[in-house]
């Protein structure tokens, strides 16, 4: 696959199969991140690789507790009388945190110049590298990512930014359409598309 094919192929994986992932693939993904552009020639990030079931469970439980509390807090200011399903649904549930064979946690070194920009660029490379390895990934940015510090022993000098579950998707990822077709497709699903009679 060339880079354009990889970019077009990448889609977020919402759920993962239990098919084991070769650790070499994860090592190559992490290594690829080292080639990311970094501001001021400083390497402002580190990646924590989590594969132990017990740790993943702990991360899921803490993340779901926080997301649930966050959504409940947000609903206090919700004046839509529950009609907005994105707020009242099961958005707080994060089963992918346990399903995916690997969680890659990207952390940014506090106080480095361009730390945020460099970290997000690296994250893009990480997801592309996962696609190139035939794996699915998802960018999950927890509402309060600092909870990861205690569970994973991350020093206060590093700020956890995002969790990227990586593994084989449980379903074939829907291929990306051209943006204009994707819009029509979404509108069709939402029942908003009016067919033009010719
Ligand atoms: C900065 C950022 C944060 C994201 N955070 C979440 C998240 O917290 N939970 C989630 O399920 N998806 C998250 N996503 C994934 C987006 O929902 C997804 O990329 C978007 O729907 C487009 O779909 P695609 O990745 O298949 O192209 C995030 C994506 C980005 C770029």
PDB file of C-alpha atoms and ligand atoms in Angstrom:
ATOM      1  CA  UNK A   1       0.000   0.000   0.000  1.00  0.00           C
ATOM      2  CA  UNK A   2       1.316   3.457  -0.766  1.00  0.00           C
ATOM      3  CA  UNK A   3       0.767   6.331   1.664  1.00  0.00           C
ATOM      4  CA  UNK A   4      -2.324   7.664  -0.132  1.00  0.00           C
ATOM      5  CA  UNK A   5      -3.933   4.227  -0.008  1.00  0.00           C
ATOM      6  CA  UNK A   6      -3.147   3.974   3.713  1.00  0.00           C
ATOM      7  CA  UNK A   7      -4.649   7.398   4.415  1.00  0.00           C
ATOM      8  CA  UNK A   8      -7.811   6.496   2.529  1.00  0.00           C
ATOM      9  CA  UNK A   9      -8.060   3.051   4.084  1.00  0.00           C
ATOM     10  CA  UNK A  10      -7.840   4.129   7.745  1.00  0.00           C
ATOM     11  CA  UNK A  11     -11.171   4.084   9.543  1.00  0.00           C
ATOM     12  CA  UNK A  12     -11.915   4.101  13.256  1.00  0.00           C
ATOM     13  CA  UNK A  13     -12.506   0.617  14.628  1.00  0.00           C
ATOM     14  CA  UNK A  14     -15.378   0.663  17.113  1.00  0.00           C
ATOM     15  CA  UNK A  15     -14.845  -2.911  18.298  1.00  0.00           C
ATOM     16  CA  UNK A  16     -12.069  -5.469  18.148  1.00  0.00           C
ATOM     17  CA  UNK A  17     -11.864  -9.229  17.705  1.00  0.00           C
ATOM     18  CA  UNK A  18      -9.899 -11.445  20.086  1.00  0.00           C
ATOM     19  CA  UNK A  19      -7.556 -12.493  17.266  1.00  0.00           C
ATOM     20  CA  UNK A  20      -4.037 -12.178  18.719  1.00  0.00           C
ATOM     21  CA  UNK A  21      -1.751  -9.523  17.307  1.00  0.00           C
ATOM     22  CA  UNK A  22       1.890 -10.259  16.589  1.00  0.00           C
ATOM     23  CA  UNK A  23       3.969  -8.139  19.017  1.00  0.00           C
ATOM     24  CA  UNK A  24       6.379  -7.302  16.161  1.00  0.00           C
ATOM     25  CA  UNK A  25       3.586  -5.331  14.534  1.00  0.00           C
ATOM     26  CA  UNK A  26       3.168  -3.219  17.676  1.00  0.00           C
ATOM     27  CA  UNK A  27       6.933  -2.687  17.888  1.00  0.00           C
ATOM     28  CA  UNK A  28       7.003  -1.467  14.284  1.00  0.00           C
ATOM     29  CA  UNK A  29       4.068   0.897  14.946  1.00  0.00           C
ATOM     30  CA  UNK A  30       5.810   2.398  17.995  1.00  0.00           C
ATOM     31  CA  UNK A  31       9.085   2.658  16.053  1.00  0.00           C
ATOM     32  CA  UNK A  32       7.283   4.476  13.199  1.00  0.00           C
ATOM     33  CA  UNK A  33       6.202   7.158  15.667  1.00  0.00           C
ATOM     34  CA  UNK A  34       9.864   7.973  16.317  1.00  0.00           C
ATOM     35  CA  UNK A  35      10.043   9.326  12.767  1.00  0.00           C
ATOM     36  CA  UNK A  36       7.358  11.954  13.362  1.00  0.00           C
ATOM     37  CA  UNK A  37       8.136  15.642  12.929  1.00  0.00           C
ATOM     38  CA  UNK A  38       8.889  17.268  16.293  1.00  0.00           C
ATOM     39  CA  UNK A  39       9.054  20.981  17.131  1.00  0.00           C
ATOM     40  CA  UNK A  40      12.465  22.277  18.321  1.00  0.00           C
ATOM     41  CA  UNK A  41      14.105  18.880  17.683  1.00  0.00           C
ATOM     42  CA  UNK A  42      12.969  17.765  21.140  1.00  0.00           C
ATOM     43  CA  UNK A  43      11.186  14.445  21.509  1.00  0.00           C
ATOM     44  CA  UNK A  44       8.186  15.513  23.547  1.00  0.00           C
ATOM     45  CA  UNK A  45       6.373  12.234  23.991  1.00  0.00           C
ATOM     46  CA  UNK A  46       6.352   8.658  25.103  1.00  0.00           C
ATOM     47  CA  UNK A  47       4.097   5.723  24.379  1.00  0.00           C
ATOM     48  CA  UNK A  48       2.978   3.285  27.045  1.00  0.00           C
ATOM     49  CA  UNK A  49       2.023  -0.124  25.630  1.00  0.00           C
ATOM     50  CA  UNK A  50      -0.595  -2.024  27.639  1.00  0.00           C
ATOM     51  CA  UNK A  51      -1.466  -5.651  26.886  1.00  0.00           C
ATOM     52  CA  UNK A  52      -2.206  -7.239  30.293  1.00  0.00           C
ATOM     53  CA  UNK A  53      -5.913  -8.030  30.688  1.00  0.00           C
ATOM     54  CA  UNK A  54      -5.991  -6.885  34.317  1.00  0.00           C
ATOM     55  CA  UNK A  55      -4.534  -3.459  33.443  1.00  0.00           C
ATOM     56  CA  UNK A  56      -6.913  -3.019  30.522  1.00  0.00           C
ATOM     57  CA  UNK A  57      -9.833  -3.857  32.796  1.00  0.00           C
ATOM     58  CA  UNK A  58      -8.660  -1.313  35.363  1.00  0.00           C
ATOM     59  CA  UNK A  59      -8.339   1.349  32.647  1.00  0.00           C
ATOM     60  CA  UNK A  60     -11.801   0.569  31.263  1.00  0.00           C
ATOM     61  CA  UNK A  61     -13.454   0.688  34.688  1.00  0.00           C
ATOM     62  CA  UNK A  62     -11.854   4.020  35.601  1.00  0.00           C
ATOM     63  CA  UNK A  63     -12.536   5.536  32.157  1.00  0.00           C
ATOM     64  CA  UNK A  64     -16.198   4.489  32.206  1.00  0.00           C
ATOM     65  CA  UNK A  65     -16.688   5.824  35.725  1.00  0.00           C
ATOM     66  CA  UNK A  66     -15.296   9.203  34.659  1.00  0.00           C
ATOM     67  CA  UNK A  67     -17.206   9.344  31.350  1.00  0.00           C
ATOM     68  CA  UNK A  68     -20.470   8.444  33.111  1.00  0.00           C
ATOM     69  CA  UNK A  69     -19.995  11.157  35.722  1.00  0.00           C
ATOM     70  CA  UNK A  70     -19.018  13.589  32.975  1.00  0.00           C
ATOM     71  CA  UNK A  71     -22.161  12.820  30.939  1.00  0.00           C
ATOM     72  CA  UNK A  72     -24.384  13.036  34.004  1.00  0.00           C
ATOM     73  CA  UNK A  73     -22.823  16.412  34.807  1.00  0.00           C
ATOM     74  CA  UNK A  74     -23.319  17.565  31.220  1.00  0.00           C
ATOM     75  CA  UNK A  75     -26.984  16.496  31.258  1.00  0.00           C
ATOM     76  CA  UNK A  76     -27.656  19.014  34.074  1.00  0.00           C
ATOM     77  CA  UNK A  77     -27.192  21.706  31.422  1.00  0.00           C
ATOM     78  CA  UNK A  78     -29.054  19.770  28.721  1.00  0.00           C
ATOM     79  CA  UNK A  79     -32.291  21.557  27.838  1.00  0.00           C
ATOM     80  CA  UNK A  80     -33.269  19.108  25.054  1.00  0.00           C
ATOM     81  CA  UNK A  81     -35.563  17.052  27.376  1.00  0.00           C
ATOM     82  CA  UNK A  82     -33.647  13.899  26.617  1.00  0.00           C
ATOM     83  CA  UNK A  83     -34.295  14.143  22.881  1.00  0.00           C
ATOM     84  CA  UNK A  84     -30.577  14.237  22.088  1.00  0.00           C
ATOM     85  CA  UNK A  85     -29.701  10.530  22.038  1.00  0.00           C
ATOM     86  CA  UNK A  86     -25.950  11.226  21.869  1.00  0.00           C
ATOM     87  CA  UNK A  87     -26.141  12.521  25.444  1.00  0.00           C
ATOM     88  CA  UNK A  88     -28.531  10.048  26.995  1.00  0.00           C
ATOM     89  CA  UNK A  89     -27.224   6.852  25.378  1.00  0.00           C
ATOM     90  CA  UNK A  90     -24.417   4.515  26.341  1.00  0.00           C
ATOM     91  CA  UNK A  91     -21.600   6.867  25.290  1.00  0.00           C
ATOM     92  CA  UNK A  92     -19.856   6.278  28.601  1.00  0.00           C
ATOM     93  CA  UNK A  93     -19.262   2.611  27.789  1.00  0.00           C
ATOM     94  CA  UNK A  94     -15.808   1.853  26.412  1.00  0.00           C
ATOM     95  CA  UNK A  95     -15.665  -1.925  25.749  1.00  0.00           C
ATOM     96  CA  UNK A  96     -12.850  -1.439  23.226  1.00  0.00           C
ATOM     97  CA  UNK A  97     -10.512  -0.697  26.146  1.00  0.00           C
ATOM     98  CA  UNK A  98     -10.713  -4.373  27.116  1.00  0.00           C
ATOM     99  CA  UNK A  99     -11.380  -5.936  23.726  1.00  0.00           C
ATOM    100  CA  UNK A 100      -8.340  -4.588  21.895  1.00  0.00           C
ATOM    101  CA  UNK A 101      -5.229  -6.740  22.416  1.00  0.00           C
ATOM    102  CA  UNK A 102      -3.117  -3.587  22.831  1.00  0.00           C
ATOM    103  CA  UNK A 103      -3.716  -0.106  24.168  1.00  0.00           C
ATOM    104  CA  UNK A 104      -1.123   2.443  23.111  1.00  0.00           C
ATOM    105  CA  UNK A 105      -1.184   5.444  25.409  1.00  0.00           C
ATOM    106  CA  UNK A 106       0.454   8.517  24.015  1.00  0.00           C
ATOM    107  CA  UNK A 107       1.859  10.923  26.609  1.00  0.00           C
ATOM    108  CA  UNK A 108       3.210  14.387  26.080  1.00  0.00           C
ATOM    109  CA  UNK A 109       6.236  15.755  27.986  1.00  0.00           C
ATOM    110  CA  UNK A 110       5.055  18.851  29.837  1.00  0.00           C
ATOM    111  CA  UNK A 111       6.769  22.146  29.132  1.00  0.00           C
ATOM    112  CA  UNK A 112       8.325  21.180  25.803  1.00  0.00           C
ATOM    113  CA  UNK A 113       7.904  23.639  22.962  1.00  0.00           C
ATOM    114  CA  UNK A 114       5.188  22.548  20.506  1.00  0.00           C
ATOM    115  CA  UNK A 115       4.369  19.546  22.717  1.00  0.00           C
ATOM    116  CA  UNK A 116       0.694  19.408  21.776  1.00  0.00           C
ATOM    117  CA  UNK A 117       1.240  19.892  18.044  1.00  0.00           C
ATOM    118  CA  UNK A 118       4.044  17.319  17.935  1.00  0.00           C
ATOM    119  CA  UNK A 119       2.035  14.781  19.942  1.00  0.00           C
ATOM    120  CA  UNK A 120      -1.017  14.975  17.706  1.00  0.00           C
ATOM    121  CA  UNK A 121       1.121  14.718  14.565  1.00  0.00           C
ATOM    122  CA  UNK A 122       2.761  11.618  16.045  1.00  0.00           C
ATOM    123  CA  UNK A 123      -0.646  10.194  16.833  1.00  0.00           C
ATOM    124  CA  UNK A 124      -1.624  10.507  13.173  1.00  0.00           C
ATOM    125  CA  UNK A 125       1.502   8.589  12.191  1.00  0.00           C
ATOM    126  CA  UNK A 126       0.720   5.938  14.790  1.00  0.00           C
ATOM    127  CA  UNK A 127      -2.727   5.322  13.327  1.00  0.00           C
ATOM    128  CA  UNK A 128      -1.372   5.226   9.774  1.00  0.00           C
ATOM    129  CA  UNK A 129       1.277   2.716  10.834  1.00  0.00           C
ATOM    130  CA  UNK A 130      -1.458   0.539  12.405  1.00  0.00           C
ATOM    131  CA  UNK A 131      -3.395   0.601   9.126  1.00  0.00           C
ATOM    132  CA  UNK A 132      -0.228  -0.296   7.210  1.00  0.00           C
ATOM    133  CA  UNK A 133       0.160  -3.327   9.514  1.00  0.00           C
ATOM    134  CA  UNK A 134      -3.392  -4.427   8.639  1.00  0.00           C
ATOM    135  CA  UNK A 135      -4.715  -3.435  12.074  1.00  0.00           C
ATOM    136  CA  UNK A 136      -7.602  -1.292  13.206  1.00  0.00           C
ATOM    137  CA  UNK A 137      -7.264   1.581  15.662  1.00  0.00           C
ATOM    138  CA  UNK A 138      -9.325   4.265  17.346  1.00  0.00           C
ATOM    139  CA  UNK A 139      -8.383   7.608  18.833  1.00  0.00           C
ATOM    140  CA  UNK A 140     -10.040   7.812  22.244  1.00  0.00           C
ATOM    141  CA  UNK A 141      -9.375  11.031  24.102  1.00  0.00           C
ATOM    142  CA  UNK A 142     -10.738  10.538  27.650  1.00  0.00           C
ATOM    143  CA  UNK A 143     -12.517  13.447  29.325  1.00  0.00           C
ATOM    144  CA  UNK A 144      -9.943  13.411  32.144  1.00  0.00           C
ATOM    145  CA  UNK A 145      -6.884  11.455  30.950  1.00  0.00           C
ATOM    146  CA  UNK A 146      -4.857  12.139  34.098  1.00  0.00           C
ATOM    147  CA  UNK A 147      -6.521   9.084  35.706  1.00  0.00           C
ATOM    148  CA  UNK A 148      -4.058   6.985  33.691  1.00  0.00           C
ATOM    149  CA  UNK A 149      -1.088   8.316  35.694  1.00  0.00           C
ATOM    150  CA  UNK A 150      -1.867   6.277  38.786  1.00  0.00           C
ATOM    151  CA  UNK A 151      -2.826   3.063  36.972  1.00  0.00           C
ATOM    152  CA  UNK A 152       0.230   3.084  34.718  1.00  0.00           C
ATOM    153  CA  UNK A 153       2.750   4.809  36.967  1.00  0.00           C
ATOM    154  CA  UNK A 154       3.198   7.700  34.573  1.00  0.00           C
ATOM    155  CA  UNK A 155       5.424  10.449  35.995  1.00  0.00           C
ATOM    156  CA  UNK A 156       3.840  13.861  36.572  1.00  0.00           C
ATOM    157  CA  UNK A 157       6.162  15.322  33.942  1.00  0.00           C
ATOM    158  CA  UNK A 158       4.128  13.477  31.307  1.00  0.00           C
ATOM    159  CA  UNK A 159       0.553  14.253  30.372  1.00  0.00           C
ATOM    160  CA  UNK A 160      -1.468  11.307  29.016  1.00  0.00           C
ATOM    161  CA  UNK A 161      -3.263  12.602  25.919  1.00  0.00           C
ATOM    162  CA  UNK A 162      -5.032   9.744  24.182  1.00  0.00           C
ATOM    163  CA  UNK A 163      -5.560   6.001  24.261  1.00  0.00           C
ATOM    164  CA  UNK A 164      -5.263   4.174  20.952  1.00  0.00           C
ATOM    165  CA  UNK A 165      -6.696   0.647  21.085  1.00  0.00           C
ATOM    166  CA  UNK A 166      -5.070  -1.455  18.384  1.00  0.00           C
ATOM    167  CA  UNK A 167      -6.099  -4.872  17.074  1.00  0.00           C
ATOM    168  CA  UNK A 168      -8.043  -6.641  14.362  1.00  0.00           C
ATOM    169  CA  UNK A 169     -11.444  -4.990  13.969  1.00  0.00           C
ATOM    170  CA  UNK A 170     -14.375  -7.295  14.739  1.00  0.00           C
ATOM    171  CA  UNK A 171     -16.027  -6.217  11.484  1.00  0.00           C
ATOM    172  CA  UNK A 172     -14.525  -5.301   8.171  1.00  0.00           C
ATOM    173  CA  UNK A 173     -14.079  -1.513   8.331  1.00  0.00           C
ATOM    174  CA  UNK A 174     -16.397   0.281   5.975  1.00  0.00           C
ATOM    175  CA  UNK A 175     -14.314   1.748   3.160  1.00  0.00           C
ATOM    176  CA  UNK A 176     -14.208   5.522   3.113  1.00  0.00           C
ATOM    177  CA  UNK A 177     -16.166   7.108   0.324  1.00  0.00           C
ATOM    178  CA  UNK A 178     -15.300  10.356  -1.376  1.00  0.00           C
ATOM    179  CA  UNK A 179     -16.353  13.133   1.078  1.00  0.00           C
ATOM    180  CA  UNK A 180     -19.315  14.264  -1.066  1.00  0.00           C
ATOM    181  CA  UNK A 181     -20.657  10.673  -1.322  1.00  0.00           C
ATOM    182  CA  UNK A 182     -20.094  10.096   2.395  1.00  0.00           C
ATOM    183  CA  UNK A 183     -22.280  13.111   3.161  1.00  0.00           C
ATOM    184  CA  UNK A 184     -25.092  11.761   0.965  1.00  0.00           C
ATOM    185  CA  UNK A 185     -24.697   8.369   2.652  1.00  0.00           C
ATOM    186  CA  UNK A 186     -24.975   9.848   6.161  1.00  0.00           C
ATOM    187  CA  UNK A 187     -28.001  11.893   5.119  1.00  0.00           C
ATOM    188  CA  UNK A 188     -29.649   8.790   3.733  1.00  0.00           C
ATOM    189  CA  UNK A 189     -29.217   7.037   7.068  1.00  0.00           C
ATOM    190  CA  UNK A 190     -30.544  10.040   8.928  1.00  0.00           C
ATOM    191  CA  UNK A 191     -33.563  10.175   6.608  1.00  0.00           C
ATOM    192  CA  UNK A 192     -32.729  13.691   5.555  1.00  0.00           C
ATOM    193  CA  UNK A 193     -32.069  13.106   1.861  1.00  0.00           C
ATOM    194  CA  UNK A 194     -34.714  14.195  -0.608  1.00  0.00           C
ATOM    195  CA  UNK A 195     -34.459  12.360  -3.876  1.00  0.00           C
ATOM    196  CA  UNK A 196     -34.673  14.687  -6.830  1.00  0.00           C
ATOM    197  CA  UNK A 197     -37.156  13.429  -9.374  1.00  0.00           C
ATOM    198  CA  UNK A 198     -35.908  14.037 -12.886  1.00  0.00           C
TER     199      UNK A 198
HETATM  200  C1  LIG B   1      -8.893  14.335  18.398  1.00  0.00           C
HETATM  201  C2  LIG B   1      -9.813  13.150  18.259  1.00  0.00           C
HETATM  202  C3  LIG B   1     -10.435  12.659  19.369  1.00  0.00           C
HETATM  203  C4  LIG B   1     -11.293  11.564  19.253  1.00  0.00           C
HETATM  204  N1  LIG B   1     -11.886  11.102  20.374  1.00  0.00           N
HETATM  205  C5  LIG B   1     -12.709  10.029  20.261  1.00  0.00           C
HETATM  206  C6  LIG B   1     -13.325   9.490  21.420  1.00  0.00           C
HETATM  207  O1  LIG B   1     -13.117   9.991  22.511  1.00  0.00           O
HETATM  208  N2  LIG B   1     -14.119   8.400  21.295  1.00  0.00           N
HETATM  209  C7  LIG B   1     -14.365   7.826  20.071  1.00  0.00           C
HETATM  210  O2  LIG B   1     -15.112   6.838  19.997  1.00  0.00           O
HETATM  211  N3  LIG B   1     -13.802   8.324  18.944  1.00  0.00           N
HETATM  212  C8  LIG B   1     -12.980   9.390  19.011  1.00  0.00           C
HETATM  213  N4  LIG B   1     -12.389   9.883  17.885  1.00  0.00           N
HETATM  214  C9  LIG B   1     -12.662   9.220  16.585  1.00  0.00           C
HETATM  215  C10 LIG B   1     -13.648  10.005  15.716  1.00  0.00           C
HETATM  216  O3  LIG B   1     -14.961   9.853  16.176  1.00  0.00           O
HETATM  217  C11 LIG B   1     -13.545   9.468  14.270  1.00  0.00           C
HETATM  218  O4  LIG B   1     -12.234   9.675  13.818  1.00  0.00           O
HETATM  219  C12 LIG B   1     -14.512  10.176  13.344  1.00  0.00           C
HETATM  220  O5  LIG B   1     -15.818   9.760  13.609  1.00  0.00           O
HETATM  221  C13 LIG B   1     -14.221   9.898  11.860  1.00  0.00           C
HETATM  222  O6  LIG B   1     -14.304   8.510  11.567  1.00  0.00           O
HETATM  223  P1  LIG B   1     -13.066   7.734  10.931  1.00  0.00           P
HETATM  224  O7  LIG B   1     -11.941   7.780  11.917  1.00  0.00           O
HETATM  225  O8  LIG B   1     -13.553   6.348  10.652  1.00  0.00           O
HETATM  226  O9  LIG B   1     -12.672   8.458   9.673  1.00  0.00           O
HETATM  227  C14 LIG B   1     -11.535  10.972  17.971  1.00  0.00           C
HETATM  228  C15 LIG B   1     -10.876  11.472  16.866  1.00  0.00           C
HETATM  229  C16 LIG B   1     -10.024  12.541  17.007  1.00  0.00           C
HETATM  230  C17 LIG B   1      -9.305  13.060  15.783  1.00  0.00           C
END
